[in-house]
Amino acid sequence: MHAWICDNPIGPEALTWKELPTPQPQPGEVRVAIRAASLNFPDLLIVQNKYQMKPPLPFVPGSEYAGVVDAVGVGVTHLKPGDAVAAFAGTGGFATHACVNAQLVLPLPAGFAFDDAAAFICTYGTSHHALIDRAQLKAGETVLVLGAAGGVGTAAIQIAKAAGARVIAAASSEEKCALCRDLGADATINYNTANLREELKSLTGGKGPDVVYDPVGGELAEPVFRSIAWRGRYLVIGFAQGSIPALPLNLALLKGASIVGVFWGDFARREPQRNAQALAELAGWYAQGRIKPVIDQRLPMQQLHQAFVRMGSRQVRGKLVLTND
Ligand SMILES: NC(=O)c1ccc[n+]([C@@H]2O[C@H](COP(=O)([O-])OP(=O)(O)OC[C@H]3O[C@@H](n4cnc5c(N)ncnc54)[C@H](OP(=O)(O)O)[C@@H]3O)[C@@H](O)[C@H]2O)c1
């Protein structure tokens, strides 16, 4: 097997592509021949030693992938060689093969493409948990999605529309806004050129968005929170811009608004049955064509460095997928 190795977490440029002995699955594990892996923003943070989870060195990065089971460890009865699967395992995916705890593996329904499956669990799992579970989004409410053309952002647009909400998508360029409209966003705001607060006022008749989905953080947070509707829910998803904003709590009082934390990875660990229910609902929506990952580019696995440059420089629209063709 081959894998990208991180033995010095100073950034993606220090990763090396190495040949390794193909591992045998331990009891309770399966080995997956990886067909496609996707990039999530935490994959960038983890190889820079900036993520909350710090795996022991050396490790193989790549949180999420899809492929075919090619060996099964003792005690695994629900999976067999030849099964098509997807996994969100935190690490191991930027490789040709990975051994993974069988409980973290999702058997794929027929017709679920490997590229889509590799780009599905984290972004859709996060956005479903955020909007449906944490925000209790209702049909007819207005959702503002920031960083809306990125991985979790594109999933959030699709899920909010599937839930019957009105979506205002905000992003940093006209091209990104156009993609969001193609995905069903009812209105868009380019926050590099527009006055975000004025646009939100005019698009909501002065009321403000009921739910804000924020994977960006930084300087956008406070003006957006000032614009939120009465009983609004502000979803703290992440800080792609780099800085963690602080919000004046008097604004929460004045709007009767909630600041709602979202940590999908821990939700999946702490509440596996609820997460499984959510993923089953999402797989059903995928089969019905109501949601579909946006694939920005499909690159060979060996081009991981280029993929990380694209993500770090804010160019990705939807999801980047790396393949072992
Ligand atoms: N809470 C959870 O459970 C959870 C789960 C998954 C991901 N996340 C977090 O969600 C965030 C987005 O993840 P993702 O996988 O969707 O990433 P992504 O595809 O790269 O999207 C991030 C978006 O953030 C915006 N952005 C603003 N400043 C940026 C900068 N300096 N560098 C890169 N992007 C910047 C970009 O949109 P514009 O150019 O339009 O501004 C970009 O499209 C990350 O912070 C990640 O850690 C959280």
Short mmCIF file of C-alpha atoms and ligand atoms in Angstrom, two decimals:
data_model
loop_
_atom_site.label_atom_id
_atom_site.label_comp_id
_atom_site.label_asym_id
_atom_site.label_seq_id
_atom_site.Cartn_x
_atom_site.Cartn_y
_atom_site.Cartn_z
CA MET A 1 0.00 0.00 0.00
CA HIS A 2 0.94 3.66 -0.29
CA ALA A 3 0.03 6.48 2.07
CA TRP A 4 0.74 10.13 2.80
CA ILE A 5 2.71 10.25 6.07
CA CYS A 6 2.67 13.13 8.55
CA ASP A 7 5.71 12.83 10.86
CA ASN A 8 6.26 16.57 11.31
CA PRO A 9 2.98 18.55 11.61
CA ILE A 10 4.23 21.88 10.28
CA GLY A 11 1.90 21.94 7.24
CA PRO A 12 0.90 19.96 4.15
CA GLU A 13 4.24 20.59 2.41
CA ALA A 14 5.96 18.27 4.93
CA LEU A 15 3.75 15.26 4.03
CA THR A 16 5.47 12.45 2.13
CA TRP A 17 3.98 9.69 -0.08
CA LYS A 18 5.47 6.36 1.08
CA GLU A 19 5.17 2.65 0.39
CA LEU A 20 4.26 0.68 3.55
CA PRO A 21 3.49 -2.97 4.37
CA THR A 22 -0.24 -3.57 3.77
CA PRO A 23 -1.73 -3.96 7.28
CA GLN A 24 -3.99 -6.81 8.37
CA PRO A 25 -7.24 -5.76 10.07
CA GLN A 26 -7.23 -6.26 13.86
CA PRO A 27 -10.24 -7.84 15.64
CA GLY A 28 -13.25 -5.57 15.06
CA GLU A 29 -11.66 -3.84 12.05
CA VAL A 30 -12.04 -4.02 8.30
CA ARG A 31 -9.51 -3.09 5.63
CA VAL A 32 -10.82 -0.78 2.93
CA ALA A 33 -9.30 -0.45 -0.54
CA ILE A 34 -9.83 3.31 -0.88
CA ARG A 35 -11.38 4.54 -4.13
CA ALA A 36 -11.92 8.18 -3.14
CA ALA A 37 -11.13 10.44 -0.17
CA SER A 38 -12.29 14.02 0.37
CA LEU A 39 -10.73 17.04 2.04
CA ASN A 40 -12.40 18.58 5.04
CA PHE A 41 -11.02 21.77 6.59
CA PRO A 42 -9.93 19.90 9.77
CA ASP A 43 -7.59 17.80 7.53
CA LEU A 44 -5.67 21.02 6.91
CA LEU A 45 -5.68 22.03 10.57
CA ILE A 46 -4.53 18.57 11.76
CA VAL A 47 -1.36 18.54 9.61
CA GLN A 48 -0.57 22.06 10.90
CA ASN A 49 -0.96 20.89 14.55
CA LYS A 50 -3.85 23.41 14.90
CA TYR A 51 -6.74 20.97 15.37
CA GLN A 52 -8.18 19.94 18.74
CA MET A 53 -7.38 16.27 17.96
CA LYS A 54 -3.60 15.66 17.81
CA PRO A 55 -2.87 12.07 16.67
CA PRO A 56 0.40 10.46 17.78
CA LEU A 57 3.13 10.77 15.14
CA PRO A 58 3.57 9.48 12.53
CA PHE A 59 0.02 9.29 11.19
CA VAL A 60 -1.79 9.14 7.85
CA PRO A 61 -4.11 12.17 7.44
CA GLY A 62 -7.46 11.98 5.63
CA SER A 63 -10.57 11.94 7.77
CA GLU A 64 -13.10 10.66 5.25
CA TYR A 65 -13.09 8.13 2.42
CA ALA A 66 -15.06 5.54 0.46
CA GLY A 67 -14.05 2.26 -1.13
CA VAL A 68 -14.44 -1.49 -1.04
CA VAL A 69 -13.88 -3.81 1.95
CA ASP A 70 -11.04 -6.17 1.00
CA ALA A 71 -10.34 -7.93 4.34
CA VAL A 72 -12.33 -8.43 7.55
CA GLY A 73 -10.97 -8.85 11.11
CA VAL A 74 -12.15 -11.36 13.70
CA GLY A 75 -15.58 -10.57 15.13
CA VAL A 76 -16.90 -8.46 12.24
CA THR A 77 -20.13 -10.01 11.02
CA HIS A 78 -22.02 -7.16 9.31
CA LEU A 79 -19.44 -6.48 6.57
CA LYS A 80 -17.70 -8.75 4.06
CA PRO A 81 -15.07 -8.41 1.32
CA GLY A 82 -16.57 -6.72 -1.73
CA ASP A 83 -18.94 -4.44 0.23
CA ALA A 84 -18.94 -0.80 -0.88
CA VAL A 85 -18.52 1.46 2.17
CA ALA A 86 -17.78 4.98 3.36
CA ALA A 87 -15.98 5.86 6.59
CA PHE A 88 -15.38 8.92 8.73
CA ALA A 89 -12.41 7.81 10.81
CA GLY A 90 -10.52 11.06 11.56
CA THR A 91 -7.30 9.82 9.93
CA GLY A 92 -6.06 7.19 7.44
CA GLY A 93 -7.82 8.26 4.23
CA PHE A 94 -5.04 9.78 2.13
CA ALA A 95 -3.76 6.34 1.16
CA THR A 96 -4.56 3.35 -1.01
CA HIS A 97 -5.75 1.22 1.94
CA ALA A 98 -6.86 1.78 5.53
CA CYS A 99 -7.77 -0.47 8.45
CA VAL A 100 -10.67 1.01 10.39
CA ASN A 101 -12.98 0.13 13.27
CA ALA A 102 -15.95 -1.57 11.58
CA GLN A 103 -18.35 0.52 13.73
CA LEU A 104 -17.18 3.67 11.90
CA VAL A 105 -18.01 2.20 8.49
CA LEU A 106 -21.24 2.91 6.67
CA PRO A 107 -22.35 0.32 4.07
CA LEU A 108 -23.31 2.16 0.89
CA PRO A 109 -26.71 1.67 -0.69
CA ALA A 110 -26.63 0.61 -4.36
CA GLY A 111 -26.13 3.58 -6.68
CA PHE A 112 -24.12 5.71 -4.21
CA ALA A 113 -21.08 6.88 -6.24
CA PHE A 114 -17.69 6.59 -4.44
CA ASP A 115 -16.81 10.27 -5.10
CA ASP A 116 -20.10 11.40 -3.59
CA ALA A 117 -19.82 8.95 -0.67
CA ALA A 118 -16.30 10.17 0.17
CA ALA A 119 -17.66 13.75 0.28
CA PHE A 120 -20.80 13.06 2.27
CA ILE A 121 -20.64 11.95 5.90
CA CYS A 122 -18.86 14.91 7.54
CA THR A 123 -20.35 17.84 5.63
CA TYR A 124 -23.93 16.57 5.47
CA GLY A 125 -23.73 15.03 8.97
CA THR A 126 -22.54 18.39 10.36
CA SER A 127 -25.08 20.51 8.52
CA HIS A 128 -28.00 18.19 9.36
CA HIS A 129 -27.03 18.07 13.06
CA ALA A 130 -26.61 21.87 13.05
CA LEU A 131 -29.79 22.91 11.23
CA ILE A 132 -32.28 20.15 12.01
CA ASP A 133 -31.19 19.06 15.50
CA ARG A 134 -29.42 22.02 17.13
CA ALA A 135 -31.33 24.89 15.47
CA GLN A 136 -34.69 23.08 15.18
CA LEU A 137 -35.13 24.76 11.78
CA LYS A 138 -38.76 25.03 10.64
CA ALA A 139 -40.19 25.30 7.13
CA GLY A 140 -40.65 28.95 6.16
CA GLU A 141 -37.83 30.24 8.37
CA THR A 142 -34.91 32.15 6.85
CA VAL A 143 -31.37 30.74 7.14
CA LEU A 144 -28.23 32.75 6.45
CA VAL A 145 -25.31 30.49 5.42
CA LEU A 146 -21.82 32.06 5.58
CA GLY A 147 -18.93 30.54 3.58
CA ALA A 148 -21.82 29.10 1.62
CA ALA A 149 -19.82 27.79 -1.37
CA GLY A 150 -17.50 25.65 0.80
CA GLY A 151 -17.91 22.03 1.90
CA VAL A 152 -20.23 22.38 4.89
CA GLY A 153 -21.78 25.52 3.36
CA THR A 154 -23.01 23.80 0.17
CA ALA A 155 -24.42 20.95 2.28
CA ALA A 156 -26.15 23.50 4.53
CA ILE A 157 -27.85 25.19 1.54
CA GLN A 158 -29.19 21.86 0.27
CA ILE A 159 -30.37 20.65 3.68
CA ALA A 160 -32.06 23.94 4.55
CA LYS A 161 -33.89 23.87 1.21
CA ALA A 162 -34.88 20.22 1.76
CA ALA A 163 -36.32 21.33 5.14
CA GLY A 164 -38.46 24.00 3.45
CA ALA A 165 -36.48 27.03 4.62
CA ARG A 166 -35.61 30.17 2.69
CA VAL A 167 -31.84 30.41 2.18
CA ILE A 168 -29.66 33.50 1.96
CA ALA A 169 -26.18 32.33 0.95
CA ALA A 170 -23.19 34.58 1.60
CA ALA A 171 -19.71 34.12 0.13
CA SER A 172 -16.63 36.08 -0.91
CA SER A 173 -17.01 36.25 -4.72
CA GLU A 174 -19.63 36.53 -7.45
CA GLU A 175 -18.60 33.08 -8.82
CA LYS A 176 -19.20 31.51 -5.42
CA CYS A 177 -22.57 33.30 -5.12
CA ALA A 178 -23.58 31.99 -8.57
CA LEU A 179 -22.82 28.42 -7.46
CA CYS A 180 -25.01 28.94 -4.38
CA ARG A 181 -27.93 30.14 -6.54
CA ASP A 182 -27.48 27.04 -8.76
CA LEU A 183 -27.82 24.95 -5.58
CA GLY A 184 -31.15 26.58 -4.77
CA ALA A 185 -30.24 29.57 -2.59
CA ASP A 186 -33.09 32.12 -2.77
CA ALA A 187 -30.74 35.11 -2.48
CA THR A 188 -27.00 35.69 -2.21
CA ILE A 189 -24.69 38.29 -0.69
CA ASN A 190 -21.08 38.81 -1.76
CA TYR A 191 -19.58 39.90 1.57
CA ASN A 192 -16.43 41.17 -0.10
CA THR A 193 -18.35 43.91 -1.88
CA ALA A 194 -21.74 44.36 -0.19
CA ASN A 195 -22.73 45.87 3.16
CA LEU A 196 -23.78 42.65 4.88
CA ARG A 197 -26.07 44.28 7.47
CA GLU A 198 -27.86 46.49 4.93
CA GLU A 199 -28.36 43.53 2.54
CA LEU A 200 -29.72 41.34 5.34
CA LYS A 201 -32.13 44.09 6.38
CA SER A 202 -33.47 44.51 2.87
CA LEU A 203 -33.67 40.76 2.11
CA THR A 204 -35.62 40.04 5.32
CA GLY A 205 -37.86 43.11 5.46
CA GLY A 206 -35.92 44.36 8.50
CA LYS A 207 -36.56 41.18 10.53
CA GLY A 208 -33.16 39.44 10.13
CA PRO A 209 -32.39 35.74 9.58
CA ASP A 210 -33.93 33.23 12.01
CA VAL A 211 -30.89 30.96 11.83
CA VAL A 212 -27.27 31.83 11.05
CA TYR A 213 -24.92 29.02 9.98
CA ASP A 214 -21.33 30.24 10.54
CA PRO A 215 -18.32 28.10 9.54
CA VAL A 216 -16.16 31.21 8.93
CA GLY A 217 -15.92 33.18 12.20
CA GLY A 218 -13.61 36.22 12.28
CA GLU A 219 -15.00 39.68 11.63
CA LEU A 220 -18.26 38.52 10.05
CA ALA A 221 -19.65 37.17 13.31
CA GLU A 222 -20.57 40.36 15.16
CA PRO A 223 -22.35 42.24 12.34
CA VAL A 224 -24.30 39.09 11.51
CA PHE A 225 -25.29 38.49 15.13
CA ARG A 226 -26.43 42.12 15.33
CA SER A 227 -28.75 41.37 12.39
CA ILE A 228 -30.30 38.14 13.72
CA ALA A 229 -34.09 37.89 14.18
CA TRP A 230 -36.00 37.74 17.46
CA ARG A 231 -35.52 34.19 18.87
CA GLY A 232 -32.71 33.70 16.35
CA ARG A 233 -30.23 30.81 16.60
CA TYR A 234 -26.58 31.49 15.78
CA LEU A 235 -24.81 28.22 14.90
CA VAL A 236 -21.10 28.15 15.77
CA ILE A 237 -19.70 25.74 13.18
CA GLY A 238 -16.04 26.74 12.76
CA PHE A 239 -13.43 29.42 12.25
CA ALA A 240 -12.09 28.99 8.71
CA GLN A 241 -10.99 32.65 8.70
CA GLY A 242 -8.59 31.83 11.53
CA SER A 243 -9.70 34.03 14.42
CA ILE A 244 -12.26 33.09 17.06
CA PRO A 245 -14.72 35.98 17.43
CA ALA A 246 -16.14 37.25 20.73
CA LEU A 247 -19.79 38.39 20.78
CA PRO A 248 -21.25 41.03 23.13
CA LEU A 249 -23.77 39.07 25.21
CA ASN A 250 -26.16 42.04 25.49
CA LEU A 251 -27.08 41.32 21.86
CA ALA A 252 -28.28 37.83 22.84
CA LEU A 253 -30.44 39.42 25.56
CA LEU A 254 -31.90 42.09 23.28
CA LYS A 255 -32.86 39.59 20.55
CA GLY A 256 -33.89 36.69 22.81
CA ALA A 257 -31.33 34.90 20.65
CA SER A 258 -29.28 31.74 21.25
CA ILE A 259 -25.62 31.03 20.49
CA VAL A 260 -25.61 27.34 19.67
CA GLY A 261 -22.42 25.26 19.56
CA VAL A 262 -22.14 22.48 17.00
CA PHE A 263 -19.55 19.68 17.28
CA TRP A 264 -20.68 16.94 14.92
CA GLY A 265 -17.70 14.62 15.61
CA ASP A 266 -18.52 14.46 19.32
CA PHE A 267 -22.25 14.19 18.59
CA ALA A 268 -21.48 11.12 16.43
CA ARG A 269 -19.38 9.59 19.24
CA ARG A 270 -21.75 10.46 22.11
CA GLU A 271 -25.06 9.84 20.33
CA PRO A 272 -24.30 7.22 17.66
CA GLN A 273 -27.91 6.15 17.23
CA ARG A 274 -29.16 9.68 16.56
CA ASN A 275 -26.28 10.22 14.15
CA ALA A 276 -27.12 6.95 12.36
CA GLN A 277 -30.76 8.10 12.04
CA ALA A 278 -29.63 11.41 10.56
CA LEU A 279 -27.27 9.70 8.08
CA ALA A 280 -30.06 7.30 7.05
CA GLU A 281 -32.36 10.28 6.40
CA LEU A 282 -29.60 11.97 4.38
CA ALA A 283 -28.92 8.79 2.34
CA GLY A 284 -32.65 8.72 1.53
CA TRP A 285 -32.54 12.36 0.37
CA TYR A 286 -29.48 11.50 -1.78
CA ALA A 287 -31.31 8.56 -3.37
CA GLN A 288 -34.26 10.88 -4.14
CA GLY A 289 -31.90 13.42 -5.75
CA ARG A 290 -32.75 16.11 -3.16
CA ILE A 291 -29.12 16.51 -2.05
CA LYS A 292 -25.86 15.82 -3.89
CA PRO A 293 -22.28 16.74 -2.98
CA VAL A 294 -20.76 19.46 -5.15
CA ILE A 295 -17.41 18.13 -6.40
CA ASP A 296 -14.99 21.02 -6.94
CA GLN A 297 -12.22 18.91 -8.48
CA ARG A 298 -11.27 15.25 -8.69
CA LEU A 299 -7.49 14.85 -8.37
CA PRO A 300 -5.24 11.76 -8.24
CA MET A 301 -4.32 10.84 -4.63
CA GLN A 302 -0.68 11.75 -5.35
CA GLN A 303 -1.72 15.41 -5.86
CA LEU A 304 -2.61 16.01 -2.21
CA HIS A 305 -0.24 18.97 -1.94
CA GLN A 306 -2.09 20.81 -4.75
CA ALA A 307 -5.41 19.99 -3.11
CA PHE A 308 -4.29 21.50 0.21
CA VAL A 309 -3.04 24.66 -1.55
CA ARG A 310 -6.46 25.05 -3.18
CA MET A 311 -8.26 24.65 0.15
CA GLY A 312 -5.90 26.94 2.08
CA SER A 313 -6.24 29.70 -0.54
CA ARG A 314 -10.05 29.70 -0.40
CA GLN A 315 -10.52 28.43 -3.96
CA VAL A 316 -12.55 25.28 -3.24
CA ARG A 317 -16.21 25.29 -4.32
CA GLY A 318 -17.92 22.34 -2.66
CA LYS A 319 -15.61 19.41 -2.03
CA LEU A 320 -12.18 18.35 -3.29
CA VAL A 321 -11.93 14.61 -3.95
CA LEU A 322 -8.72 12.56 -4.28
CA THR A 323 -8.96 9.26 -6.13
CA ASN A 324 -7.04 6.01 -6.54
CA ASP A 325 -8.03 5.22 -10.11
N1 LIG B 1 -18.47 22.03 14.07
C1 LIG B 1 -18.32 20.93 13.37
O1 LIG B 1 -18.77 19.85 13.76
C2 LIG B 1 -17.58 21.01 12.06
C3 LIG B 1 -17.58 19.94 11.15
C4 LIG B 1 -16.93 20.09 9.91
C5 LIG B 1 -16.26 21.29 9.63
N2 LIG B 1 -16.25 22.27 10.57
C6 LIG B 1 -15.58 23.56 10.32
O2 LIG B 1 -16.27 24.25 9.29
C7 LIG B 1 -15.37 25.12 8.63
C8 LIG B 1 -15.50 24.91 7.13
O3 LIG B 1 -15.08 23.60 6.77
P1 LIG B 1 -15.18 23.10 5.25
O4 LIG B 1 -14.64 21.70 5.23
O5 LIG B 1 -16.51 23.40 4.72
O6 LIG B 1 -14.07 24.07 4.57
P2 LIG B 1 -14.08 24.80 3.13
O7 LIG B 1 -14.77 23.95 2.14
O8 LIG B 1 -12.66 25.20 2.88
O9 LIG B 1 -14.99 26.10 3.37
C9 LIG B 1 -14.56 27.12 4.23
C10 LIG B 1 -15.10 28.44 3.72
O10 LIG B 1 -14.67 29.44 4.65
C11 LIG B 1 -14.41 30.65 3.97
N3 LIG B 1 -13.15 31.24 4.42
C12 LIG B 1 -13.04 32.47 4.94
N4 LIG B 1 -11.77 32.72 5.25
C13 LIG B 1 -11.05 31.66 4.90
C14 LIG B 1 -9.64 31.34 4.95
N5 LIG B 1 -8.76 32.21 5.47
N6 LIG B 1 -9.23 30.14 4.49
C15 LIG B 1 -10.12 29.25 4.00
N7 LIG B 1 -11.47 29.50 3.92
C16 LIG B 1 -11.92 30.70 4.38
C17 LIG B 1 -14.37 30.33 2.47
O11 LIG B 1 -15.53 30.94 1.90
P3 LIG B 1 -15.49 32.42 1.30
O12 LIG B 1 -14.27 32.52 0.43
O13 LIG B 1 -16.74 32.49 0.55
O14 LIG B 1 -15.42 33.33 2.51
C18 LIG B 1 -14.51 28.82 2.37
O15 LIG B 1 -15.38 28.44 1.32
C19 LIG B 1 -13.98 24.80 9.20
O16 LIG B 1 -13.65 25.77 10.17
C20 LIG B 1 -14.15 23.45 9.83
O17 LIG B 1 -13.23 23.22 10.87
C21 LIG B 1 -16.90 22.16 11.75
#
